[in-house]
Each structure stands twice: as C-alpha cells, then as structure tokens.
Amino acid sequence: MSEPTRKYSITMPRDIAEAARARSGPSGLSAYVAAAVARQIERDNLGELIAVAEAEHGPITPEEVQQKRDLLRRAHGERRGSGVDAA
C-alpha cells in the first residue's frame, strides 16, 4: 500500500515546471516533484550528518573523500558484476 497523499499548491519558475513536466513521463509531474523533494531531503540529512561528524572529528581531507569515492565505485562495479542491480 502506498503512502497517503495530500494535494499542495506550490510556486516555481515556469521554465523549471515545464522542464519537469516534459521529463516526468507516465508517472506524472506530482510523482516527479515528490521524488525530487525526497532526494533533496536525503541530501539535506546527509549534509547535517557530515557537519556533525566534522564537528566531532575534524574536516575530511580531499584524499579521504577520494578514497571513499574509489571504494564506492569498486563496490558498485562488484554489484553490477554479480548481476545485482545497483541502481
């Protein structure tokens, strides 16, 4: 069963709304916008988590960031190679 929904009225620049409508596909503009907002909330939460971790442990160096990116790329490649959908 899907989550309950509620109708909202939002205002956004026309060019953004039209681009979103053009890309929304069969699921429609509302689903497209809801997915975009959900992704932004995830990014905001991650940003907050990073800020807390850096306040406690100090800033992350560019080298550490690159090490984690490499690790994620390898893990992503291994999942694809095993037939598991990594998306």
mmCIF file of N, CA and C in Angstrom:
data_model
loop_
_atom_site.group_PDB
_atom_site.id
_atom_site.type_symbol
_atom_site.label_atom_id
_atom_site.label_comp_id
_atom_site.label_asym_id
_atom_site.label_seq_id
_atom_site.Cartn_x
_atom_site.Cartn_y
_atom_site.Cartn_z
ATOM 1 N N MET A 1 0.846 -1.175 0.000
ATOM 2 C CA MET A 1 0.000 0.000 0.000
ATOM 3 C C MET A 1 0.892 1.239 0.000
ATOM 4 N N SER A 2 0.544 2.227 -0.806
ATOM 5 C CA SER A 2 1.363 3.431 -0.887
ATOM 6 C C SER A 2 1.000 4.409 0.223
ATOM 7 N N GLU A 3 1.903 5.356 0.427
ATOM 8 C CA GLU A 3 1.708 6.377 1.446
ATOM 9 C C GLU A 3 0.487 7.226 1.107
ATOM 10 N N PRO A 4 -0.208 7.715 2.137
ATOM 11 C CA PRO A 4 -1.309 8.632 1.847
ATOM 12 C C PRO A 4 -0.763 9.916 1.222
ATOM 13 N N THR A 5 -1.536 10.512 0.361
ATOM 14 C CA THR A 5 -1.102 11.740 -0.295
ATOM 15 C C THR A 5 -2.041 12.874 0.085
ATOM 16 N N ARG A 6 -1.550 14.067 -0.161
ATOM 17 C CA ARG A 6 -2.332 15.268 0.081
ATOM 18 C C ARG A 6 -1.992 16.252 -1.027
ATOM 19 N N LYS A 7 -2.936 17.030 -1.437
ATOM 20 C CA LYS A 7 -2.721 17.990 -2.503
ATOM 21 C C LYS A 7 -2.153 19.282 -1.921
ATOM 22 N N TYR A 8 -1.098 19.804 -2.595
ATOM 23 C CA TYR A 8 -0.455 21.050 -2.204
ATOM 24 C C TYR A 8 -0.379 21.959 -3.412
ATOM 25 N N SER A 9 -0.319 23.220 -3.151
ATOM 26 C CA SER A 9 -0.100 24.194 -4.217
ATOM 27 C C SER A 9 1.291 24.773 -4.027
ATOM 28 N N ILE A 10 2.127 24.703 -5.060
ATOM 29 C CA ILE A 10 3.475 25.247 -4.980
ATOM 30 C C ILE A 10 3.688 26.232 -6.120
ATOM 31 N N THR A 11 4.647 27.091 -5.938
ATOM 32 C CA THR A 11 5.005 28.051 -6.969
ATOM 33 C C THR A 11 6.457 27.828 -7.342
ATOM 34 N N MET A 12 6.736 27.762 -8.653
ATOM 35 C CA MET A 12 8.108 27.608 -9.112
ATOM 36 C C MET A 12 8.246 28.322 -10.444
ATOM 37 N N PRO A 13 9.467 28.616 -10.844
ATOM 38 C CA PRO A 13 9.667 29.261 -12.139
ATOM 39 C C PRO A 13 9.084 28.407 -13.276
ATOM 40 N N ARG A 14 8.479 29.085 -14.216
ATOM 41 C CA ARG A 14 7.797 28.401 -15.314
ATOM 42 C C ARG A 14 8.727 27.467 -16.081
ATOM 43 N N ASP A 15 9.971 27.913 -16.357
ATOM 44 C CA ASP A 15 10.876 27.071 -17.144
ATOM 45 C C ASP A 15 11.205 25.775 -16.417
ATOM 46 N N ILE A 16 11.345 25.844 -15.098
ATOM 47 C CA ILE A 16 11.617 24.627 -14.320
ATOM 48 C C ILE A 16 10.397 23.717 -14.339
ATOM 49 N N ALA A 17 9.224 24.294 -14.148
ATOM 50 C CA ALA A 17 7.992 23.493 -14.146
ATOM 51 C C ALA A 17 7.786 22.808 -15.493
ATOM 52 N N GLU A 18 8.030 23.513 -16.576
ATOM 53 C CA GLU A 18 7.843 22.924 -17.901
ATOM 54 C C GLU A 18 8.879 21.842 -18.195
ATOM 55 N N ALA A 19 10.117 22.067 -17.763
ATOM 56 C CA ALA A 19 11.141 21.033 -17.945
ATOM 57 C C ALA A 19 10.784 19.785 -17.136
ATOM 58 N N ALA A 20 10.302 19.979 -15.915
ATOM 59 C CA ALA A 20 9.900 18.837 -15.085
ATOM 60 C C ALA A 20 8.725 18.105 -15.717
ATOM 61 N N ARG A 21 7.756 18.846 -16.211
ATOM 62 C CA ARG A 21 6.597 18.215 -16.854
ATOM 63 C C ARG A 21 7.037 17.407 -18.079
ATOM 64 N N ALA A 22 7.958 17.955 -18.853
ATOM 65 C CA ALA A 22 8.433 17.258 -20.048
ATOM 66 C C ALA A 22 9.173 15.973 -19.695
ATOM 67 N N ARG A 23 9.832 15.938 -18.549
ATOM 68 C CA ARG A 23 10.619 14.771 -18.153
ATOM 69 C C ARG A 23 9.854 13.797 -17.263
ATOM 70 N N SER A 24 8.694 14.181 -16.802
ATOM 71 C CA SER A 24 8.004 13.392 -15.781
ATOM 72 C C SER A 24 7.492 12.050 -16.275
ATOM 73 N N GLY A 25 7.262 11.932 -17.555
ATOM 74 C CA GLY A 25 6.841 10.647 -18.091
ATOM 75 C C GLY A 25 5.475 10.223 -17.603
ATOM 76 N N PRO A 26 5.201 8.917 -17.688
ATOM 77 C CA PRO A 26 3.861 8.420 -17.368
ATOM 78 C C PRO A 26 3.477 8.560 -15.896
ATOM 79 N N SER A 27 4.459 8.676 -15.007
ATOM 80 C CA SER A 27 4.112 8.792 -13.585
ATOM 81 C C SER A 27 3.556 10.161 -13.245
ATOM 82 N N GLY A 28 3.818 11.151 -14.091
ATOM 83 C CA GLY A 28 3.235 12.469 -13.902
ATOM 84 C C GLY A 28 4.115 13.425 -13.124
ATOM 85 N N LEU A 29 3.744 14.683 -13.216
ATOM 86 C CA LEU A 29 4.509 15.754 -12.595
ATOM 87 C C LEU A 29 4.552 15.624 -11.078
ATOM 88 N N SER A 30 3.448 15.271 -10.451
ATOM 89 C CA SER A 30 3.427 15.163 -8.987
ATOM 90 C C SER A 30 4.429 14.131 -8.481
ATOM 91 N N ALA A 31 4.487 12.971 -9.115
ATOM 92 C CA ALA A 31 5.431 11.933 -8.699
ATOM 93 C C ALA A 31 6.864 12.387 -8.941
ATOM 94 N N TYR A 32 7.095 13.087 -10.052
ATOM 95 C CA TYR A 32 8.432 13.581 -10.379
ATOM 96 C C TYR A 32 8.899 14.581 -9.327
ATOM 97 N N VAL A 33 8.029 15.524 -8.980
ATOM 98 C CA VAL A 33 8.372 16.532 -7.977
ATOM 99 C C VAL A 33 8.556 15.875 -6.612
ATOM 100 N N ALA A 34 7.697 14.941 -6.248
ATOM 101 C CA ALA A 34 7.828 14.249 -4.955
ATOM 102 C C ALA A 34 9.162 13.518 -4.865
ATOM 103 N N ALA A 35 9.587 12.865 -5.937
ATOM 104 C CA ALA A 35 10.871 12.165 -5.937
ATOM 105 C C ALA A 35 12.020 13.151 -5.800
ATOM 106 N N ALA A 36 11.923 14.295 -6.470
ATOM 107 C CA ALA A 36 12.977 15.309 -6.376
ATOM 108 C C ALA A 36 13.068 15.869 -4.957
ATOM 109 N N VAL A 37 11.947 16.115 -4.334
ATOM 110 C CA VAL A 37 11.942 16.631 -2.968
ATOM 111 C C VAL A 37 12.500 15.566 -2.017
ATOM 112 N N ALA A 38 12.141 14.315 -2.208
ATOM 113 C CA ALA A 38 12.671 13.242 -1.359
ATOM 114 C C ALA A 38 14.191 13.165 -1.477
ATOM 115 N N ARG A 39 14.724 13.288 -2.703
ATOM 116 C CA ARG A 39 16.182 13.278 -2.880
ATOM 117 C C ARG A 39 16.825 14.472 -2.177
ATOM 118 N N GLN A 40 16.202 15.640 -2.245
ATOM 119 C CA GLN A 40 16.754 16.815 -1.588
ATOM 120 C C GLN A 40 16.761 16.639 -0.073
ATOM 121 N N ILE A 41 15.715 16.045 0.479
ATOM 122 C CA ILE A 41 15.674 15.783 1.919
ATOM 123 C C ILE A 41 16.800 14.838 2.308
ATOM 124 N N GLU A 42 17.050 13.803 1.505
ATOM 125 C CA GLU A 42 18.160 12.884 1.776
ATOM 126 C C GLU A 42 19.492 13.629 1.755
ATOM 127 N N ARG A 43 19.678 14.521 0.786
ATOM 128 C CA ARG A 43 20.915 15.311 0.699
ATOM 129 C C ARG A 43 21.060 16.223 1.912
ATOM 130 N N ASP A 44 19.958 16.867 2.313
ATOM 131 C CA ASP A 44 19.988 17.739 3.489
ATOM 132 C C ASP A 44 20.367 16.947 4.737
ATOM 133 N N ASN A 45 19.752 15.774 4.896
ATOM 134 C CA ASN A 45 20.067 14.933 6.055
ATOM 135 C C ASN A 45 21.529 14.504 6.055
ATOM 136 N N LEU A 46 22.041 14.139 4.880
ATOM 137 C CA LEU A 46 23.437 13.742 4.764
ATOM 138 C C LEU A 46 24.351 14.922 5.098
ATOM 139 N N GLY A 47 24.005 16.117 4.613
ATOM 140 C CA GLY A 47 24.787 17.312 4.924
ATOM 141 C C GLY A 47 24.834 17.576 6.420
ATOM 142 N N GLU A 48 23.707 17.390 7.090
ATOM 143 C CA GLU A 48 23.664 17.571 8.543
ATOM 144 C C GLU A 48 24.539 16.529 9.245
ATOM 145 N N LEU A 49 24.485 15.296 8.779
ATOM 146 C CA LEU A 49 25.295 14.230 9.362
ATOM 147 C C LEU A 49 26.788 14.521 9.185
ATOM 148 N N ILE A 50 27.161 14.982 8.006
ATOM 149 C CA ILE A 50 28.559 15.327 7.743
ATOM 150 C C ILE A 50 29.009 16.460 8.651
ATOM 151 N N ALA A 51 28.159 17.472 8.815
ATOM 152 C CA ALA A 51 28.510 18.608 9.686
ATOM 153 C C ALA A 51 28.742 18.156 11.116
ATOM 154 N N VAL A 52 27.905 17.269 11.615
ATOM 155 C CA VAL A 52 28.064 16.750 12.976
ATOM 156 C C VAL A 52 29.361 15.942 13.080
ATOM 157 N N ALA A 53 29.617 15.080 12.101
ATOM 158 C CA ALA A 53 30.826 14.257 12.122
ATOM 159 C C ALA A 53 32.075 15.127 12.052
ATOM 160 N N GLU A 54 32.061 16.157 11.198
ATOM 161 C CA GLU A 54 33.231 17.026 11.094
ATOM 162 C C GLU A 54 33.426 17.858 12.352
ATOM 163 N N ALA A 55 32.341 18.251 12.995
ATOM 164 C CA ALA A 55 32.461 19.000 14.253
ATOM 165 C C ALA A 55 33.095 18.128 15.331
ATOM 166 N N GLU A 56 32.789 16.843 15.296
ATOM 167 C CA GLU A 56 33.310 15.914 16.306
ATOM 168 C C GLU A 56 34.706 15.414 15.971
ATOM 169 N N HIS A 57 34.990 15.167 14.683
ATOM 170 C CA HIS A 57 36.233 14.511 14.283
ATOM 171 C C HIS A 57 37.152 15.367 13.421
ATOM 172 N N GLY A 58 36.721 16.560 13.065
ATOM 173 C CA GLY A 58 37.515 17.417 12.193
ATOM 174 C C GLY A 58 37.109 17.238 10.746
ATOM 175 N N PRO A 59 37.534 18.174 9.898
ATOM 176 C CA PRO A 59 37.141 18.113 8.487
ATOM 177 C C PRO A 59 37.749 16.918 7.759
ATOM 178 N N ILE A 60 37.067 16.512 6.722
ATOM 179 C CA ILE A 60 37.511 15.399 5.888
ATOM 180 C C ILE A 60 38.453 15.964 4.827
ATOM 181 N N THR A 61 39.578 15.305 4.627
ATOM 182 C CA THR A 61 40.548 15.774 3.629
ATOM 183 C C THR A 61 40.106 15.345 2.231
ATOM 184 N N PRO A 62 40.574 16.045 1.208
ATOM 185 C CA PRO A 62 40.259 15.624 -0.165
ATOM 186 C C PRO A 62 40.728 14.191 -0.453
ATOM 187 N N GLU A 63 41.823 13.796 0.141
ATOM 188 C CA GLU A 63 42.318 12.425 -0.057
ATOM 189 C C GLU A 63 41.335 11.405 0.526
ATOM 190 N N GLU A 64 40.797 11.704 1.705
ATOM 191 C CA GLU A 64 39.821 10.792 2.314
ATOM 192 C C GLU A 64 38.555 10.703 1.469
ATOM 193 N N VAL A 65 38.128 11.829 0.919
ATOM 194 C CA VAL A 65 36.956 11.834 0.046
ATOM 195 C C VAL A 65 37.221 10.955 -1.170
ATOM 196 N N GLN A 66 38.397 11.090 -1.783
ATOM 197 C CA GLN A 66 38.726 10.290 -2.953
ATOM 198 C C GLN A 66 38.790 8.798 -2.614
ATOM 199 N N GLN A 67 39.333 8.458 -1.448
ATOM 200 C CA GLN A 67 39.376 7.059 -1.030
ATOM 201 C C GLN A 67 37.971 6.473 -0.934
ATOM 202 N N LYS A 68 37.042 7.233 -0.376
ATOM 203 C CA LYS A 68 35.663 6.751 -0.239
ATOM 204 C C LYS A 68 34.989 6.644 -1.610
ATOM 205 N N ARG A 69 35.258 7.594 -2.495
ATOM 206 C CA ARG A 69 34.698 7.505 -3.846
ATOM 207 C C ARG A 69 35.196 6.257 -4.551
ATOM 208 N N ASP A 70 36.489 5.990 -4.422
ATOM 209 C CA ASP A 70 37.063 4.791 -5.040
ATOM 210 C C ASP A 70 36.417 3.531 -4.472
ATOM 211 N N LEU A 71 36.220 3.514 -3.169
ATOM 212 C CA LEU A 71 35.598 2.366 -2.513
ATOM 213 C C LEU A 71 34.172 2.162 -3.020
ATOM 214 N N LEU A 72 33.421 3.252 -3.136
ATOM 215 C CA LEU A 72 32.049 3.154 -3.636
ATOM 216 C C LEU A 72 32.010 2.692 -5.083
ATOM 217 N N ARG A 73 32.927 3.199 -5.898
ATOM 218 C CA ARG A 73 32.976 2.772 -7.306
ATOM 219 C C ARG A 73 33.276 1.282 -7.411
ATOM 220 N N ARG A 74 34.229 0.818 -6.602
ATOM 221 C CA ARG A 74 34.546 -0.625 -6.624
ATOM 222 C C ARG A 74 33.337 -1.446 -6.179
ATOM 223 N N ALA A 75 32.674 -1.018 -5.122
ATOM 224 C CA ALA A 75 31.506 -1.751 -4.638
ATOM 225 C C ALA A 75 30.399 -1.737 -5.684
ATOM 226 N N HIS A 76 30.220 -0.619 -6.334
ATOM 227 C CA HIS A 76 29.197 -0.509 -7.381
ATOM 228 C C HIS A 76 29.526 -1.456 -8.538
ATOM 229 N N GLY A 77 30.788 -1.505 -8.930
ATOM 230 C CA GLY A 77 31.215 -2.393 -10.001
ATOM 231 C C GLY A 77 31.038 -3.855 -9.636
ATOM 232 N N GLU A 78 31.326 -4.196 -8.396
ATOM 233 C CA GLU A 78 31.173 -5.586 -7.943
ATOM 234 C C GLU A 78 29.713 -6.000 -7.950
ATOM 235 N N ARG A 79 28.808 -5.102 -7.552
ATOM 236 C CA ARG A 79 27.381 -5.431 -7.566
ATOM 237 C C ARG A 79 26.889 -5.628 -8.986
ATOM 238 N N ARG A 80 27.349 -4.782 -9.897
ATOM 239 C CA ARG A 80 26.931 -4.940 -11.295
ATOM 240 C C ARG A 80 27.446 -6.251 -11.854
ATOM 241 N N GLY A 81 28.666 -6.598 -11.509
ATOM 242 C CA GLY A 81 29.261 -7.836 -12.000
ATOM 243 C C GLY A 81 28.570 -9.078 -11.468
ATOM 244 N N SER A 82 27.911 -8.957 -10.306
ATOM 245 C CA SER A 82 27.251 -10.123 -9.720
ATOM 246 C C SER A 82 25.807 -10.266 -10.187
ATOM 247 N N GLY A 83 25.383 -9.321 -11.051
ATOM 248 C CA GLY A 83 24.014 -9.406 -11.546
ATOM 249 C C GLY A 83 23.021 -8.697 -10.649
ATOM 250 N N VAL A 84 23.484 -8.088 -9.568
ATOM 251 C CA VAL A 84 22.588 -7.345 -8.693
ATOM 252 C C VAL A 84 22.460 -5.931 -9.228
ATOM 253 N N ASP A 85 21.252 -5.450 -9.333
ATOM 254 C CA ASP A 85 21.027 -4.085 -9.830
ATOM 255 C C ASP A 85 21.462 -3.084 -8.774
ATOM 256 N N ALA A 86 22.458 -2.253 -9.095
ATOM 257 C CA ALA A 86 22.994 -1.297 -8.135
ATOM 258 C C ALA A 86 22.242 0.014 -8.139
ATOM 259 N N ALA A 87 21.241 0.171 -8.962
ATOM 260 C CA ALA A 87 20.513 1.435 -9.034
ATOM 261 C C ALA A 87 19.540 1.608 -7.922
#
